[in-house]
């Protein structure tokens, strides 16, 4: 019992002397620490885990209802727990039979990490702090949601031929109850759009079933909603314990996906859904003309699917149309993959969606109902969230999806929708520039300079004071016997964003991600909305970091080597410094010292260049959470002058990768490049980690078919051909075929279809006035004479008059 008594004594001493983590989480409490690094450094205050909470699960739907437990600390059975989120939203918690504290997550009109505190005295004081990850419903794992069986039937219910019962299923473990209620909740936005009184409203509507056995399934035959509830056209179903009153807020529950509530709309919809939808479409069309034009401030789409998937700093897979998951593109038929612009537009918080066909070409709304469409409200929302049109998911549903149902899915009036949501095309799209560091370590700058640097230390990879972007890298020795180094960590931030660090760890083959020195877990979510930055990690060896400027950082772990690719949009041209070069299209000045002098490529000068790029101690973004890191990097020079790398190592002529390495490692720096290949078995595979799909292409822009005509061809890139033809009784004027030329212009002339006048039509048109003149003048000399152009014997020789 002595260790326990000693712990209690130390804890009391810390508390008496103010050495406590109460109110100090994330900081220092004097002699002890409340920083996330304190557990690995073993300098935590004794009450660290009492006040700085770890929870499980750490994430759930932004609509609330998730029960999470506090780990590593115990509560008293007599504690009255209140959980407060964002300093203004309370939910009632409880203590379980194992003395563990629980909270219920609330409805939050935002996604990302949300701070919370816990009171054990019914809200008098809040002494414990943690954070909760609120997740957009579209990004939530399907296992955490109730499932609409045959979702298409739900959203077309009441249209011709769609009747019968509807079914939903859920995991019974999501609701700790024997009996459940099935409730419908609706969403709408009130007030004038883009005004200060524009508000989001989430409301309980009515209960479909009470005291239903928690079997994990429910089916029913929908009836038109009563009491005006059919006016709510967007909503979700909630399954919660029957012990709670109908519509009680913030209780343990599981939700379905948000969806168009076709199944509860009024009798008018069921009698003639197309007419009902057309009326809605026309009203939407009229309303849209009164709203601001957001199209001018959204970015253009990438021209090809390859570009869209490579531009990871600005675009990310749209979860509703993902080629990796079978391309279920409900709203974009004919497309196989869509991406969304990651950042919302600056003023109107609008979004951009870009879709592509099986050939990799962008699909445009002028050619297909499944074309790329911009969004008045970004589907994923945008900071600071909480108010329209920045509410994740819901604002997008109201302004961009329901209108698609009105005009396109429930009626045949898509022209109204596409008038307000036309594809942007890609003529203004500019591919990002990429720079790479990999191997031991080998650098490929933005302007194509290749060199190797085997120094040990911490260095600036990219710096842009104009954009307040900083990306730093750390190199460590490969082994004790090989005098070479490799990149083992990168840390980065932009403006006032969170600091993100990605680093190699010993043990399992994985990368570790830290946010402001605290380790992030991706066991529950692969995407995280953080402060001023997004992080995506679909597997433990791949991490992508995305900043508001469009800068992206990809980190990939392959074997015992880490490759880092930095992608920068054109706005960074000429305003970068660091080991990855100046990104100005002028390769010779990539190796520039701080004094502005360029270095001549040789081993010593490369060392001087990289030495000049070492960071200062007070500018470091890295986390030093082990004694090794403190001794070797935090408290040591940022460039280790005592470490002497081997610049020349004998190559093995029998190495099967030697010839490939010689081909890749040519020109300036070839010896260093090949040195990297020798010291790293994974070199060749990592060497192609740069943005090979970020290649510019020429687009000539969309070509519409002529009125009363058709076109064959929906690709508009250099070399593409579009062929025009006309309907019967129309003739083509202009070019029947046009080709996209290298200068971005179409060959030929605009095509037009004009009405062909048949000979019989011309005879009738011309003969009538002649007969009229005959009848009026009654000149006998003309009565028995036929005009030459009415003589059929001359038709084969002379053309009829025009």
PDB file of C-alpha atoms in Angstrom, residues 261-391:
ATOM      1  CA  UNK A 261     -39.630  13.081 -46.757  1.00  0.00           C
ATOM      2  CA  UNK A 262     -41.582  12.007 -49.830  1.00  0.00           C
ATOM      3  CA  UNK A 263     -43.319   9.306 -47.812  1.00  0.00           C
ATOM      4  CA  UNK A 264     -45.161  11.752 -45.534  1.00  0.00           C
ATOM      5  CA  UNK A 265     -46.101  14.479 -48.031  1.00  0.00           C
ATOM      6  CA  UNK A 266     -49.777  15.405 -48.467  1.00  0.00           C
ATOM      7  CA  UNK A 267     -52.441  13.826 -50.708  1.00  0.00           C
ATOM      8  CA  UNK A 268     -51.795  16.383 -53.429  1.00  0.00           C
ATOM      9  CA  UNK A 269     -48.330  14.903 -53.914  1.00  0.00           C
ATOM     10  CA  UNK A 270     -49.674  11.363 -54.101  1.00  0.00           C
ATOM     11  CA  UNK A 271     -52.416  12.253 -56.583  1.00  0.00           C
ATOM     12  CA  UNK A 272     -50.054  13.954 -59.039  1.00  0.00           C
ATOM     13  CA  UNK A 273     -46.475  14.034 -57.826  1.00  0.00           C
ATOM     14  CA  UNK A 274     -45.142  15.516 -61.093  1.00  0.00           C
ATOM     15  CA  UNK A 275     -47.526  18.482 -60.968  1.00  0.00           C
ATOM     16  CA  UNK A 276     -46.810  19.024 -57.255  1.00  0.00           C
ATOM     17  CA  UNK A 277     -43.057  18.909 -57.912  1.00  0.00           C
ATOM     18  CA  UNK A 278     -43.257  21.227 -60.933  1.00  0.00           C
ATOM     19  CA  UNK A 279     -45.075  23.815 -58.845  1.00  0.00           C
ATOM     20  CA  UNK A 280     -42.311  23.558 -56.228  1.00  0.00           C
ATOM     21  CA  UNK A 281     -39.635  23.767 -58.930  1.00  0.00           C
ATOM     22  CA  UNK A 282     -41.108  26.946 -60.397  1.00  0.00           C
ATOM     23  CA  UNK A 283     -41.347  28.527 -56.940  1.00  0.00           C
ATOM     24  CA  UNK A 284     -37.706  27.605 -56.294  1.00  0.00           C
ATOM     25  CA  UNK A 285     -36.680  29.037 -59.661  1.00  0.00           C
ATOM     26  CA  UNK A 286     -38.352  32.339 -58.803  1.00  0.00           C
ATOM     27  CA  UNK A 287     -36.759  32.423 -55.332  1.00  0.00           C
ATOM     28  CA  UNK A 288     -33.266  31.657 -56.678  1.00  0.00           C
ATOM     29  CA  UNK A 289     -33.350  34.689 -58.958  1.00  0.00           C
ATOM     30  CA  UNK A 290     -33.668  36.874 -55.843  1.00  0.00           C
ATOM     31  CA  UNK A 291     -30.581  35.427 -54.132  1.00  0.00           C
ATOM     32  CA  UNK A 292     -26.961  36.557 -54.628  1.00  0.00           C
ATOM     33  CA  UNK A 293     -24.946  35.018 -57.442  1.00  0.00           C
ATOM     34  CA  UNK A 294     -22.406  32.695 -55.839  1.00  0.00           C
ATOM     35  CA  UNK A 295     -21.119  31.158 -59.079  1.00  0.00           C
ATOM     36  CA  UNK A 296     -18.473  33.829 -59.612  1.00  0.00           C
ATOM     37  CA  UNK A 297     -16.525  32.999 -56.458  1.00  0.00           C
ATOM     38  CA  UNK A 298     -16.269  29.194 -56.650  1.00  0.00           C
ATOM     39  CA  UNK A 299     -13.175  27.560 -58.106  1.00  0.00           C
ATOM     40  CA  UNK A 300     -13.185  25.701 -61.414  1.00  0.00           C
ATOM     41  CA  UNK A 301     -13.243  21.909 -61.548  1.00  0.00           C
ATOM     42  CA  UNK A 302     -10.216  19.832 -62.543  1.00  0.00           C
ATOM     43  CA  UNK A 303     -10.443  18.807 -66.208  1.00  0.00           C
ATOM     44  CA  UNK A 304      -9.920  15.073 -65.705  1.00  0.00           C
ATOM     45  CA  UNK A 305     -10.621  12.422 -63.117  1.00  0.00           C
ATOM     46  CA  UNK A 306      -6.870  11.890 -62.698  1.00  0.00           C
ATOM     47  CA  UNK A 307      -6.381  15.583 -61.867  1.00  0.00           C
ATOM     48  CA  UNK A 308      -9.339  15.577 -59.486  1.00  0.00           C
ATOM     49  CA  UNK A 309      -7.959  12.643 -57.514  1.00  0.00           C
ATOM     50  CA  UNK A 310      -4.420  14.037 -57.505  1.00  0.00           C
ATOM     51  CA  UNK A 311      -5.292  17.567 -56.337  1.00  0.00           C
ATOM     52  CA  UNK A 312      -5.701  16.459 -52.724  1.00  0.00           C
ATOM     53  CA  UNK A 313      -5.077  19.917 -51.296  1.00  0.00           C
ATOM     54  CA  UNK A 314      -8.247  21.371 -52.853  1.00  0.00           C
ATOM     55  CA  UNK A 315     -10.547  18.440 -53.688  1.00  0.00           C
ATOM     56  CA  UNK A 316     -11.761  15.361 -51.855  1.00  0.00           C
ATOM     57  CA  UNK A 317     -13.946  12.399 -52.755  1.00  0.00           C
ATOM     58  CA  UNK A 318     -17.687  13.003 -52.598  1.00  0.00           C
ATOM     59  CA  UNK A 319     -19.023  10.213 -50.408  1.00  0.00           C
ATOM     60  CA  UNK A 320     -22.171   9.963 -52.535  1.00  0.00           C
ATOM     61  CA  UNK A 321     -20.252   9.015 -55.711  1.00  0.00           C
ATOM     62  CA  UNK A 322     -17.033   7.171 -54.942  1.00  0.00           C
ATOM     63  CA  UNK A 323     -15.350   4.943 -57.520  1.00  0.00           C
ATOM     64  CA  UNK A 324     -13.590   3.083 -54.706  1.00  0.00           C
ATOM     65  CA  UNK A 325     -16.951   2.055 -53.243  1.00  0.00           C
ATOM     66  CA  UNK A 326     -18.826   1.049 -56.366  1.00  0.00           C
ATOM     67  CA  UNK A 327     -19.823   4.455 -57.764  1.00  0.00           C
ATOM     68  CA  UNK A 328     -23.369   4.635 -56.421  1.00  0.00           C
ATOM     69  CA  UNK A 329     -24.015   8.063 -57.925  1.00  0.00           C
ATOM     70  CA  UNK A 330     -27.707   8.606 -57.106  1.00  0.00           C
ATOM     71  CA  UNK A 331     -27.726  12.285 -58.049  1.00  0.00           C
ATOM     72  CA  UNK A 332     -25.219  12.001 -60.902  1.00  0.00           C
ATOM     73  CA  UNK A 333     -26.271   9.134 -63.193  1.00  0.00           C
ATOM     74  CA  UNK A 334     -23.635   8.386 -65.796  1.00  0.00           C
ATOM     75  CA  UNK A 335     -20.768   9.509 -63.553  1.00  0.00           C
ATOM     76  CA  UNK A 336     -18.407   7.089 -61.837  1.00  0.00           C
ATOM     77  CA  UNK A 337     -16.712   9.478 -59.425  1.00  0.00           C
ATOM     78  CA  UNK A 338     -17.280  12.939 -57.984  1.00  0.00           C
ATOM     79  CA  UNK A 339     -15.152  15.218 -55.837  1.00  0.00           C
ATOM     80  CA  UNK A 340     -15.999  18.301 -53.816  1.00  0.00           C
ATOM     81  CA  UNK A 341     -13.921  21.395 -53.307  1.00  0.00           C
ATOM     82  CA  UNK A 342     -12.719  21.082 -49.717  1.00  0.00           C
ATOM     83  CA  UNK A 343     -13.084  24.733 -48.848  1.00  0.00           C
ATOM     84  CA  UNK A 344     -16.330  26.694 -49.082  1.00  0.00           C
ATOM     85  CA  UNK A 345     -16.275  29.947 -51.048  1.00  0.00           C
ATOM     86  CA  UNK A 346     -15.237  32.993 -48.977  1.00  0.00           C
ATOM     87  CA  UNK A 347     -18.390  35.130 -48.987  1.00  0.00           C
ATOM     88  CA  UNK A 348     -21.383  32.873 -49.581  1.00  0.00           C
ATOM     89  CA  UNK A 349     -19.996  29.572 -48.185  1.00  0.00           C
ATOM     90  CA  UNK A 350     -20.829  27.872 -51.494  1.00  0.00           C
ATOM     91  CA  UNK A 351     -19.456  24.559 -52.677  1.00  0.00           C
ATOM     92  CA  UNK A 352     -18.177  23.041 -55.905  1.00  0.00           C
ATOM     93  CA  UNK A 353     -18.866  19.489 -57.056  1.00  0.00           C
ATOM     94  CA  UNK A 354     -17.104  17.908 -60.027  1.00  0.00           C
ATOM     95  CA  UNK A 355     -18.133  14.593 -61.598  1.00  0.00           C
ATOM     96  CA  UNK A 356     -16.418  12.358 -64.157  1.00  0.00           C
ATOM     97  CA  UNK A 357     -17.375   9.511 -66.474  1.00  0.00           C
ATOM     98  CA  UNK A 358     -15.688   6.170 -67.068  1.00  0.00           C
ATOM     99  CA  UNK A 359     -13.343   7.794 -69.616  1.00  0.00           C
ATOM    100  CA  UNK A 360     -12.109  10.226 -66.983  1.00  0.00           C
ATOM    101  CA  UNK A 361     -13.762  13.246 -68.644  1.00  0.00           C
ATOM    102  CA  UNK A 362     -15.731  15.813 -66.697  1.00  0.00           C
ATOM    103  CA  UNK A 363     -19.496  15.417 -67.070  1.00  0.00           C
ATOM    104  CA  UNK A 364     -21.291  18.724 -67.710  1.00  0.00           C
ATOM    105  CA  UNK A 365     -24.907  19.587 -67.053  1.00  0.00           C
ATOM    106  CA  UNK A 366     -25.277  20.766 -70.644  1.00  0.00           C
ATOM    107  CA  UNK A 367     -24.827  17.135 -71.708  1.00  0.00           C
ATOM    108  CA  UNK A 368     -26.243  15.100 -68.853  1.00  0.00           C
ATOM    109  CA  UNK A 369     -28.516  15.220 -65.841  1.00  0.00           C
ATOM    110  CA  UNK A 370     -25.597  13.640 -63.999  1.00  0.00           C
ATOM    111  CA  UNK A 371     -23.236  16.529 -64.651  1.00  0.00           C
ATOM    112  CA  UNK A 372     -21.068  18.477 -62.218  1.00  0.00           C
ATOM    113  CA  UNK A 373     -23.072  20.974 -60.180  1.00  0.00           C
ATOM    114  CA  UNK A 374     -22.056  23.834 -57.884  1.00  0.00           C
ATOM    115  CA  UNK A 375     -23.828  24.204 -54.532  1.00  0.00           C
ATOM    116  CA  UNK A 376     -25.245  27.317 -52.907  1.00  0.00           C
ATOM    117  CA  UNK A 377     -24.389  25.722 -49.556  1.00  0.00           C
ATOM    118  CA  UNK A 378     -21.305  23.543 -49.175  1.00  0.00           C
ATOM    119  CA  UNK A 379     -22.368  20.028 -48.201  1.00  0.00           C
ATOM    120  CA  UNK A 380     -19.735  19.793 -45.477  1.00  0.00           C
ATOM    121  CA  UNK A 381     -20.517  23.216 -44.050  1.00  0.00           C
ATOM    122  CA  UNK A 382     -17.847  25.743 -43.219  1.00  0.00           C
ATOM    123  CA  UNK A 383     -16.499  27.549 -40.136  1.00  0.00           C
ATOM    124  CA  UNK A 384     -17.866  29.068 -37.996  1.00  0.00           C
ATOM    125  CA  UNK A 385     -20.828  26.752 -38.745  1.00  0.00           C
ATOM    126  CA  UNK A 386     -23.930  27.099 -36.468  1.00  0.00           C
ATOM    127  CA  UNK A 387     -25.885  29.411 -38.839  1.00  0.00           C
ATOM    128  CA  UNK A 388     -27.159  28.996 -42.416  1.00  0.00           C
ATOM    129  CA  UNK A 389     -25.835  28.512 -45.013  1.00  0.00           C
ATOM    130  CA  UNK A 390     -22.900  27.023 -43.097  1.00  0.00           C
ATOM    131  CA  UNK A 391     -24.801  24.210 -41.332  1.00  0.00           C
TER     132      UNK A 391
END
